[in-house]
Amino acid sequence: FSGKKEIDAALLEDIEETLLTGDVGAATTKRLVDALRDRLDRNDLADSERVWEALREDSRRILSVDSPGFGSAAKQSPLVILMVGVNGAGKTTTTAKLAGRYKQAGQKVLLAAADTFRAAAVQQLEMWGQRVGVTVHKAKDGAKPSAVVYEAVARGVAEGFDVVIADTAGRLQNKAPLMEELRKTRDAAGKACPGAPHEVLLVLDAVTGQNALSQAKEFREALDVTGVVLTKLDGTAKGGVILAVVDEFKLPVRFIGVGEKADDLRDFDTAEFIEALFS
Amino acid sequence: TLTEGFRKARQKLTGVAELTEADIEAALRDVRLSLLEADVELNVTRRFLGRVKEKMLGQVVKLRAESQGKKATITPDQLFVKACQEELVAMMSSPDGAQLTEAPKGTPTIVMMVGLQGQGKTTTSAKLAKLLTEEGKKVLLVAADLQRPAAVEQLTVLGQKVNVPVFSAPNSTPVEVCRRALALAKVQKKDVVIFDTAGRLAIDTVLMDELRAIKSETKPQNILLVVNAAIGQNALATATAFHDTLGLTGIALTMLDGDARGGAALAIREVTGIPIRYAGVGESLDKLEAFRPDGMASRILG
Ligand SMILES: Nc1nc2c(ncn2[C@@H]2O[C@H](COP(=O)(O)OP(=O)(O)OP(=O)(O)O)[C@@H](O)[C@H]2O)c(=O)[nH]1
Ligand SMILES: Nc1nc2c(ncn2[C@@H]2O[C@H](COP(=O)(O)OP(=O)(O)OP(=O)(O)O)[C@@H](O)[C@H]2O)c(=O)[nH]1
Ligand SMILES: [Mg+2]
Ligand SMILES: [Mg+2]
């Protein structure tokens, strides 16, 4: 017959394994498990059901960031959104999905093809623009990303667009000159429209491991990121690293990507996410 | 950080005259946390620590015997680092390194690039084409991703940059594109054909069947899984799923020019036995190298 100590230890090990394999990371896992162990030692949690419930509640608390409504920083049109993140995370696809959403809500949307570096990046966004029915602003050959964004935002203001979304080139966070380029790109938006960009969305791939923390740290320090989009949650990766990211940087997760089609974008739902993480 | 974990472990062992099992356990506890932070998969971490402990215990007996009367040739903390490095290198090495399996003489060698979305398949296909061209091979790139907007254009532009022709056939299926490309490559006496396929989830049965169909139609000698070095604990499940479906012959680890520790690569190699052949170390097309286990071990250990 197993004593309470043994049962508790086995349960906490089970929980630790679930958290670690979900990419929650060693530090956040330790905090969550230590908190549960304290409560178990004080006989505060009657059975394993209560323990899992407490874990879900603690995780929910981490993810509930007090934040203003998405886009509310824009006191007048256009709302300007800058999409940033490392290579291959899903920035271009998410830009298209977000554009489609605003378009369906009757808004006039302009996209800025500010990835002037990668092969066929502009064509990729243009094809998406055609698919969802929005205008794509691109530059003359060889223009700087900041110039594309400046032109697009200025055009957004001049031609009465409701939303301008700028897609940028992927870049690794440890590349200082590329982060500097991104800073200049952000500043260019502000020059064309005071207050812009109103939202700077960091696009994170749900399969990313602990490196997401470094991504969040560096992009935030460079740019003042205002929110996160967690992509590829239609896969088997749980995206648990977002718990550590939100815990440390207090960034709201605004949207999740759940597929490769235009309507595969959802608002982030904390309860649903936690449910999936611990399933 | 991983570096801190190892530094703490080493500090615990520095100045220790007689290494005990308890000393080793304490050092390994520090290492465990940092391995997990480097995205090394949980069970792989456990096995790694078990082997290092075993190695060190074996060495302790040997050290004790050697040090009877004379000065020890290696201190416990040095022993610890050496054991970890050796164990990691052993786990990630493979006998034939970056070598591709060649087709029988007179037919083109086929390399099929597969993997999750956005990992670097298209870029790596072009990089590999450049590498092989520089070795004097005649290469054909095949744009078999007919799903992602402008994927064919992307590979075409990259092909032009490395002076390698790109085969595409807009109104066919990926399987047909690969079949026709292979037929053309045989006629043109190409040495290597590289299929760039669309990114896909391992759980997408329809798309995994498509890869299976390409494989059975063209019988590639090489099927490389392209994986971003920043991938987390999911790496093993993904690699296993692709491996079970296709029989992978190698891994190309990309974005090693970033600051991800790349610990997930360890799990893939350790558990599935698939060799890591290439390392992508930058966005430009000259940034593909043969994978070096010792370089990777130092990176994981910090
Ligand atoms: N399954 C799935 N795939 C996605 C999702 N979002 C994006 N993708 C795919 O991920 C791949 C990369 O997407 P992109 O939008 O090109 O990524 P990016 O961040 O713009 O890439 P770079 O500009 O090269 O840095 C494409 O194959 C997309 O279809 C998602 O939510 N789910
Ligand atoms: N820094 C860096 N970037 C890389 C490396 N390999 C690829 N990339 C970048 O990663 C992004 C994704 O590369 P792709 O080749 O489009 O990836 P993919 O696997 O073909 O994507 P899908 O076809 O959508 O699944 C691009 O921005 C590439 O330039 C690398 O080794 N280092
Ligand atoms: Mg893009
Ligand atoms: Mg591709």
XYZ file of N, CA, C and O in Angstrom, chain A residues 30-167:
552
model
N 9.635 23.745 -12.897
C 10.024 23.659 -11.483
C 9.117 24.547 -10.632
O 8.628 24.136 -9.579
N 8.864 25.782 -11.104
C 7.994 26.694 -10.340
C 6.614 26.107 -10.158
O 6.059 26.123 -9.057
N 6.047 25.595 -11.237
C 4.681 25.062 -11.161
C 4.634 23.846 -10.226
O 3.746 23.730 -9.383
N 5.622 22.943 -10.390
C 5.634 21.711 -9.591
C 5.922 22.013 -8.121
O 5.303 21.439 -7.220
N 6.843 22.940 -7.861
C 7.142 23.312 -6.463
C 5.907 23.852 -5.768
O 5.632 23.539 -4.603
N 5.148 24.687 -6.487
C 3.929 25.272 -5.908
C 2.932 24.172 -5.558
O 2.291 24.202 -4.508
N 2.812 23.175 -6.439
C 1.892 22.069 -6.184
C 2.390 21.229 -5.009
O 1.595 20.808 -4.156
N 3.694 21.031 -4.929
C 4.274 20.216 -3.845
C 4.011 20.888 -2.495
O 3.633 20.236 -1.532
N 4.188 22.218 -2.443
C 3.904 22.966 -1.209
C 2.481 22.708 -0.745
O 2.225 22.418 0.423
N 1.542 22.829 -1.690
C 0.136 22.676 -1.337
C -0.171 21.239 -0.915
O -0.956 20.993 -0.005
N 0.484 20.264 -1.580
C 0.293 18.859 -1.203
C 0.816 18.607 0.201
O 0.193 17.915 1.007
N 1.972 19.211 0.508
C 2.568 19.034 1.838
C 1.687 19.613 2.929
O 1.692 19.160 4.075
N 0.935 20.662 2.557
C 0.027 21.286 3.538
C -1.353 20.637 3.489
O -2.318 21.168 4.060
N -1.452 19.512 2.762
C -2.740 18.806 2.625
C -3.832 19.709 2.060
O -5.006 19.573 2.408
N -3.410 20.603 1.210
C -4.327 21.603 0.656
C -5.087 21.069 -0.567
O -6.086 21.637 -0.993
N -4.562 19.974 -1.166
C -5.207 19.414 -2.363
C -5.581 17.962 -2.064
O -4.724 17.129 -1.802
N -6.903 17.695 -2.099
C -7.420 16.418 -1.594
C -7.044 15.206 -2.438
O -6.782 14.131 -1.906
N -7.050 15.340 -3.763
C -6.766 14.183 -4.623
C -6.132 14.643 -5.917
O -5.945 15.838 -6.140
N -5.807 13.677 -6.777
C -5.066 14.022 -8.000
C -5.879 14.961 -8.893
O -5.334 15.830 -9.573
N -7.230 14.785 -8.862
C -8.099 15.684 -9.645
C -7.832 17.139 -9.269
O -7.704 18.015 -10.121
N -7.769 17.376 -7.952
C -7.557 18.746 -7.455
C -6.188 19.264 -7.870
O -6.007 20.443 -8.125
N -5.217 18.335 -7.897
C -3.856 18.749 -8.243
C -3.814 19.239 -9.698
O -3.278 20.316 -10.001
N -4.381 18.449 -10.611
C -4.412 18.864 -12.023
C -5.191 20.156 -12.201
O -4.837 21.014 -13.007
N -6.262 20.276 -11.425
C -7.074 21.489 -11.493
C -6.241 22.697 -11.050
O -6.289 23.764 -11.672
N -5.475 22.518 -9.983
C -4.621 23.596 -9.480
C -3.561 23.961 -10.528
O -3.249 25.135 -10.741
N -3.017 22.939 -11.197
C -2.022 23.181 -12.240
C -2.632 24.002 -13.377
O -2.025 24.960 -13.870
N -3.855 23.613 -13.767
C -4.522 24.350 -14.861
C -4.767 25.797 -14.439
O -4.574 26.726 -15.223
N -5.168 25.961 -13.176
C -5.460 27.314 -12.692
C -4.178 28.172 -12.649
O -4.180 29.325 -13.076
N -3.079 27.573 -12.154
C -1.806 28.318 -12.098
C -1.336 28.693 -13.507
O -0.833 29.797 -13.745
N -1.514 27.759 -14.438
C -1.091 28.023 -15.819
C -1.957 29.105 -16.446
O -1.470 29.987 -17.160
N -3.267 29.026 -16.167
C -4.190 30.039 -16.694
C -3.789 31.424 -16.198
O -3.814 32.408 -16.937
N -3.412 31.465 -14.917
C -3.029 32.749 -14.323
C -1.806 33.323 -15.028
O -1.722 34.515 -15.315
N -0.837 32.452 -15.346
C 0.369 32.904 -16.060
C -0.014 33.519 -17.407
O 0.501 34.569 -17.806
N -0.950 32.855 -18.092
C -1.286 33.287 -19.454
C -2.256 34.474 -19.513
O -2.425 35.083 -20.561
N -2.887 34.794 -18.386
C -3.857 35.895 -18.424
C -3.154 37.217 -18.224
O -2.927 37.658 -17.114
N -2.770 37.805 -19.330
C -2.087 39.094 -19.282
C -3.117 40.195 -19.473
O -3.934 40.144 -20.385
N -3.075 41.178 -18.583
C -4.010 42.283 -18.700
C -3.581 43.151 -19.880
O -2.556 43.818 -19.832
N -4.356 43.112 -20.952
C -3.941 43.901 -22.112
C -5.124 44.574 -22.784
O -6.234 44.068 -22.751
N -4.874 45.736 -23.391
C -5.962 46.435 -24.083
C -6.391 45.653 -25.311
O -5.668 44.775 -25.783
N -7.560 45.927 -25.834
C -8.058 45.239 -27.013
C -7.075 45.350 -28.160
O -6.369 46.357 -28.292
N -7.010 44.308 -28.975
C -6.071 44.320 -30.096
C -6.367 45.495 -31.023
O -7.502 45.695 -31.451
N -5.357 46.281 -31.314
C -5.520 47.396 -32.244
C -6.079 48.665 -31.620
O -6.221 49.693 -32.302
N -6.373 48.624 -30.327
C -7.033 49.789 -29.723
C -6.103 51.001 -29.601
O -6.555 52.109 -29.334
N -4.807 50.765 -29.794
C -3.861 51.889 -29.710
C -4.019 52.850 -30.896
O -3.551 53.986 -30.861
N -4.681 52.372 -31.960
C -4.885 53.229 -33.139
C -6.116 54.100 -32.901
O -7.240 53.625 -32.927
N -5.883 55.393 -32.643
C -7.015 56.280 -32.356
C -7.756 56.673 -33.628
O -8.884 57.147 -33.594
N -7.084 56.516 -34.754
C -7.747 56.752 -36.045
C -7.116 55.839 -37.080
O -6.048 55.295 -36.851
N -7.793 55.676 -38.236
C -7.238 54.799 -39.281
C -5.989 55.441 -39.857
O -5.860 56.652 -39.874
N -5.092 54.620 -40.413
C -5.164 53.161 -40.416
C -4.538 52.536 -39.165
O -3.646 53.114 -38.558
N -5.042 51.352 -38.797
C -4.359 50.537 -37.803
C -3.155 49.936 -38.511
O -3.302 49.346 -39.574
N -1.968 50.142 -37.950
C -0.761 49.633 -38.603
C -0.179 48.488 -37.785
O 0.102 48.636 -36.590
N -0.020 47.333 -38.434
C 0.494 46.124 -37.770
C 1.801 45.698 -38.430
O 1.887 45.626 -39.662
N 2.817 45.424 -37.606
C 4.103 44.959 -38.123
C 4.297 43.494 -37.711
O 4.144 43.167 -36.539
N 4.563 42.617 -38.700
C 4.758 41.182 -38.405
C 6.253 40.887 -38.374
O 6.954 41.163 -39.347
N 6.735 40.325 -37.258
C 8.163 40.052 -37.148
C 8.397 38.645 -36.601
O 7.488 38.018 -36.068
N 9.629 38.161 -36.754
C 9.933 36.842 -36.206
C 11.040 36.150 -36.977
O 11.504 36.657 -38.004
N 11.443 34.989 -36.489
C 12.555 34.283 -37.128
C 12.098 33.610 -38.420
O 10.899 33.529 -38.717
N 13.035 33.136 -39.159
C 12.789 32.534 -40.471
C 11.841 31.337 -40.393
O 12.019 30.456 -39.553
N 10.873 31.333 -41.294
C 9.979 30.184 -41.436
C 8.878 30.057 -40.393
O 8.133 29.072 -40.407
N 8.738 31.033 -39.496
C 7.752 30.919 -38.416
C 6.308 30.987 -38.910
O 5.394 30.453 -38.272
N 6.070 31.670 -40.020
C 4.707 31.795 -40.535
C 4.228 33.227 -40.648
O 3.023 33.486 -40.651
N 5.157 34.194 -40.758
C 4.793 35.618 -40.813
C 3.959 35.947 -42.039
O 2.914 36.597 -41.942
N 4.421 35.523 -43.217
C 3.740 35.871 -44.466
C 2.348 35.257 -44.494
O 1.367 35.924 -44.835
N 2.247 34.003 -44.121
C 0.948 33.309 -44.114
C 0.004 33.955 -43.097
O -1.185 34.140 -43.370
N 0.538 34.319 -41.924
C -0.296 34.955 -40.899
C -0.749 36.345 -41.348
O -1.881 36.751 -41.078
N 0.136 37.065 -42.041
C -0.232 38.374 -42.595
C -1.451 38.220 -43.498
O -2.414 38.990 -43.407
N -1.409 37.193 -44.356
C -2.514 36.945 -45.286
C -3.795 36.579 -44.534
O -4.890 37.049 -44.873
N -3.652 35.733 -43.508
C -4.833 35.297 -42.746
C -5.498 36.489 -42.048
O -6.721 36.642 -42.031
N -4.643 37.333 -41.458
C -5.163 38.499 -40.735
C -5.839 39.463 -41.707
O -6.909 40.021 -41.428
N -5.218 39.614 -42.878
C -5.787 40.484 -43.910
C -7.174 39.990 -44.313
O -8.124 40.768 -44.437
N -7.275 38.670 -44.488
C -8.547 38.063 -44.886
C -9.647 38.327 -43.877
O -10.811 38.585 -44.212
N -9.242 38.262 -42.609
C -10.193 38.498 -41.525
C -10.756 39.908 -41.562
O -11.966 40.130 -41.464
N -9.887 40.893 -41.692
C -10.315 42.289 -41.730
C -11.149 42.539 -42.980
O -12.159 43.264 -42.954
N -10.718 41.939 -44.085
C -11.441 42.104 -45.359
C -12.873 41.586 -45.201
O -13.846 42.230 -45.624
N -13.014 40.414 -44.568
C -14.346 39.838 -44.393
C -15.208 40.686 -43.474
O -16.440 40.636 -43.543
N -14.537 41.476 -42.611
C -15.298 42.353 -41.714
C -15.599 43.678 -42.397
O -16.052 44.637 -41.754
N -15.316 43.748 -43.686
C -15.648 44.954 -44.450
C -14.608 46.054 -44.397
O -14.871 47.193 -44.789
N -13.417 45.726 -43.909
C -12.381 46.752 -43.794
C -11.535 46.821 -45.064
O -11.380 45.837 -45.786
N -10.962 48.015 -45.302
C -10.098 48.193 -46.476
C -8.649 47.944 -46.028
O -8.123 48.673 -45.173
N -8.042 46.878 -46.559
C -6.739 46.426 -46.076
C -5.626 46.615 -47.105
O -5.801 46.315 -48.294
N -4.475 47.092 -46.659
C -3.304 47.227 -47.514
C -2.163 46.423 -46.912
O -1.908 46.508 -45.705
N -1.508 45.596 -47.729
C -0.365 44.834 -47.246
C 0.929 45.456 -47.780
O 0.976 45.922 -48.918
N 1.964 45.455 -46.947
C 3.276 45.962 -47.379
C 4.223 44.777 -47.513
O 4.479 44.066 -46.535
N 4.714 44.565 -48.742
C 5.639 43.451 -48.993
C 7.052 43.922 -48.668
O 7.849 44.240 -49.558
N 7.359 43.983 -47.358
C 8.635 44.556 -46.928
C 9.757 43.529 -46.808
O 10.833 43.842 -46.318
N 9.502 42.278 -47.217
C 10.613 41.326 -47.295
C 11.189 41.475 -48.694
O 10.681 40.882 -49.652
N 12.210 42.315 -48.805
C 12.803 42.579 -50.116
C 14.036 41.710 -50.314
O 14.792 41.872 -51.258
N 14.251 40.791 -49.393
C 15.476 39.988 -49.411
C 15.286 38.571 -49.955
O 15.966 38.137 -50.863
N 14.333 37.845 -49.400
C 14.252 36.414 -49.708
C 13.695 36.146 -51.091
O 12.808 36.871 -51.571
N 14.158 35.075 -51.731
C 13.684 34.695 -53.057
C 12.162 34.539 -53.066
O 11.606 33.815 -52.226
N 11.522 35.201 -54.014
C 10.080 35.111 -54.257
C 9.202 35.475 -53.056
O 8.041 35.088 -52.991
N 9.755 36.251 -52.113
C 8.958 36.641 -50.937
C 7.824 37.581 -51.346
O 6.680 37.449 -50.882
N 8.137 38.527 -52.218
C 7.120 39.481 -52.665
C 6.033 38.753 -53.453
O 4.837 38.977 -53.242
N 6.454 37.830 -54.347
C 5.470 37.061 -55.131
C 4.560 36.256 -54.211
O 3.364 36.136 -54.456
N 5.136 35.673 -53.174
C 4.352 34.868 -52.227
C 3.241 35.732 -51.612
O 2.068 35.343 -51.562
N 3.589 36.943 -51.151
C 2.590 37.818 -50.538
C 1.590 38.314 -51.570
O 0.391 38.441 -51.291
N 2.078 38.565 -52.789
C 1.165 39.023 -53.848
C 0.130 37.958 -54.164
O -1.061 38.257 -54.362
N 0.571 36.693 -54.235
C -0.382 35.617 -54.517
C -1.420 35.531 -53.398
O -2.608 35.324 -53.639
N -0.969 35.668 -52.165
C -1.888 35.668 -51.037
C -2.858 36.853 -51.141
O -4.055 36.734 -50.867
N -2.313 38.002 -51.517
C -3.152 39.194 -51.651
C -4.286 38.951 -52.633
O -5.441 39.331 -52.381
N -3.955 38.293 -53.740
C -4.990 37.968 -54.742
C -6.014 37.001 -54.151
O -7.213 37.157 -54.350
N -5.524 36.000 -53.424
C -6.419 34.990 -52.845
C -7.436 35.595 -51.883
O -8.609 35.239 -51.899
N -6.970 36.510 -51.012
C -7.907 37.053 -50.019
C -8.530 38.379 -50.473
O -9.377 38.931 -49.790
N -8.081 38.869 -51.630
C -8.716 40.063 -52.208
C -8.288 41.373 -51.595
O -9.109 42.271 -51.378
N -6.975 41.496 -51.280
C -6.501 42.777 -50.749
C -5.329 43.297 -51.573
O -4.633 42.535 -52.242
N -5.100 44.603 -51.489
C -4.017 45.243 -52.244
C -2.673 44.977 -51.571
O -2.575 45.012 -50.343
N -1.662 44.718 -52.403
C -0.315 44.532 -51.861
C 0.583 45.645 -52.395
O 0.707 45.829 -53.603
N 1.192 46.382 -51.473
C 2.109 47.441 -51.885
C 3.521 46.890 -51.880
O 3.983 46.363 -50.871
N 4.182 46.994 -53.038
C 5.564 46.530 -53.072
C 6.422 47.664 -53.626
O 5.922 48.653 -54.128
N 7.728 47.483 -53.489
C 8.607 48.583 -53.879
C 9.235 48.353 -55.232
O 9.144 47.270 -55.792
N 9.917 49.382 -55.686
C 10.763 49.217 -56.863
C 11.873 48.258 -56.440
O 12.217 48.154 -55.280
N 12.439 47.585 -57.418
C 13.512 46.630 -57.136
C 14.629 47.220 -56.281
O 15.113 48.315 -56.549
N 15.034 46.453 -55.273
C 16.199 46.860 -54.491
C 15.925 47.899 -53.426
O 16.839 48.411 -52.798
N 14.654 48.218 -53.192
C 14.363 49.214 -52.153
C 14.586 48.611 -50.776
O 14.530 47.404 -50.595
N 14.840 49.486 -49.803
C 15.029 49.022 -48.433
C 13.659 48.688 -47.828
O 12.654 49.315 -48.166
N 13.633 47.730 -46.885
C 12.367 47.402 -46.224
C 11.719 48.616 -45.561
O 10.501 48.783 -45.607
N 12.533 49.486 -44.979
C 11.975 50.662 -44.303
C 11.294 51.582 -45.316
O 10.280 52.217 -45.014
N 11.837 51.635 -46.528
C 11.230 52.483 -47.565
C 9.873 51.917 -47.978
O 8.905 52.670 -48.168
N 9.793 50.580 -48.107
C 8.524 49.945 -48.479
C 7.464 50.244 -47.425
O 6.330 50.606 -47.742
N 7.853 50.112 -46.165
C 6.898 50.343 -45.077
C 6.482 51.806 -45.026
O 5.299 52.128 -44.850
N 7.458 52.684 -45.207
C 7.124 54.116 -45.205
C 6.088 54.416 -46.292
O 5.050 55.051 -46.031
N 6.373 53.947 -47.503
C 5.466 54.198 -48.637
C 4.079 53.611 -48.374
O 3.054 54.250 -48.632
N 4.071 52.364 -47.876
C 2.793 51.683 -47.679
C 1.942 52.379 -46.613
O 0.734 52.569 -46.786
N 2.580 52.752 -45.513
C 1.820 53.412 -44.443
C 1.332 54.784 -44.903
O 0.182 55.178 -44.664
N 2.199 55.497 -45.620
C 1.794 56.815 -46.151
C 0.612 56.654 -47.106
O -0.351 57.437 -47.082
N 0.695 55.604 -47.915
C -0.396 55.331 -48.857
C -1.666 54.950 -48.096
O -2.782 55.336 -48.459
N -1.482 54.176 -47.026
C -2.617 53.777 -46.191
C -3.350 54.995 -45.637
O -4.583 55.044 -45.616
N -2.564 55.979 -45.188
C -3.145 57.220 -44.653
C -3.829 57.998 -45.771
O -4.990 58.401 -45.669
N -3.087 58.190 -46.884
C -3.578 59.023 -47.989
C -4.822 58.450 -48.657
O -5.736 59.198 -49.050
N -4.865 57.105 -48.794
C -5.977 56.514 -49.552
C -7.069 55.942 -48.651
O -7.916 55.176 -49.102
N -7.005 56.269 -47.373
C -8.087 55.882 -46.461
C -8.222 54.389 -46.179
O -9.331 53.873 -46.050
N -7.093 53.674 -46.082
C -7.177 52.263 -45.694
C -7.478 52.169 -44.199
O -7.083 53.033 -43.416
N -8.189 51.109 -43.809
C -8.487 50.905 -42.389
C -7.332 50.215 -41.674
O -7.066 50.464 -40.509
N -6.697 49.285 -42.392
C -5.614 48.489 -41.798
C -4.437 48.386 -42.762
O -4.637 48.177 -43.961
N -3.238 48.553 -42.250
C -2.026 48.295 -43.042
C -1.224 47.231 -42.293
O -0.925 47.399 -41.107
N -0.921 46.126 -42.965
C -0.123 45.083 -42.329
C 1.197 44.946 -43.091
O 1.190 44.707 -44.308
N 2.312 45.092 -42.374
C 3.623 44.992 -43.019
C 4.266 43.644 -42.708
O 4.480 43.301 -41.542
N 4.565 42.883 -43.759
C 5.243 41.586 -43.624
C 6.739 41.822 -43.773
O 7.163 42.436 -44.755
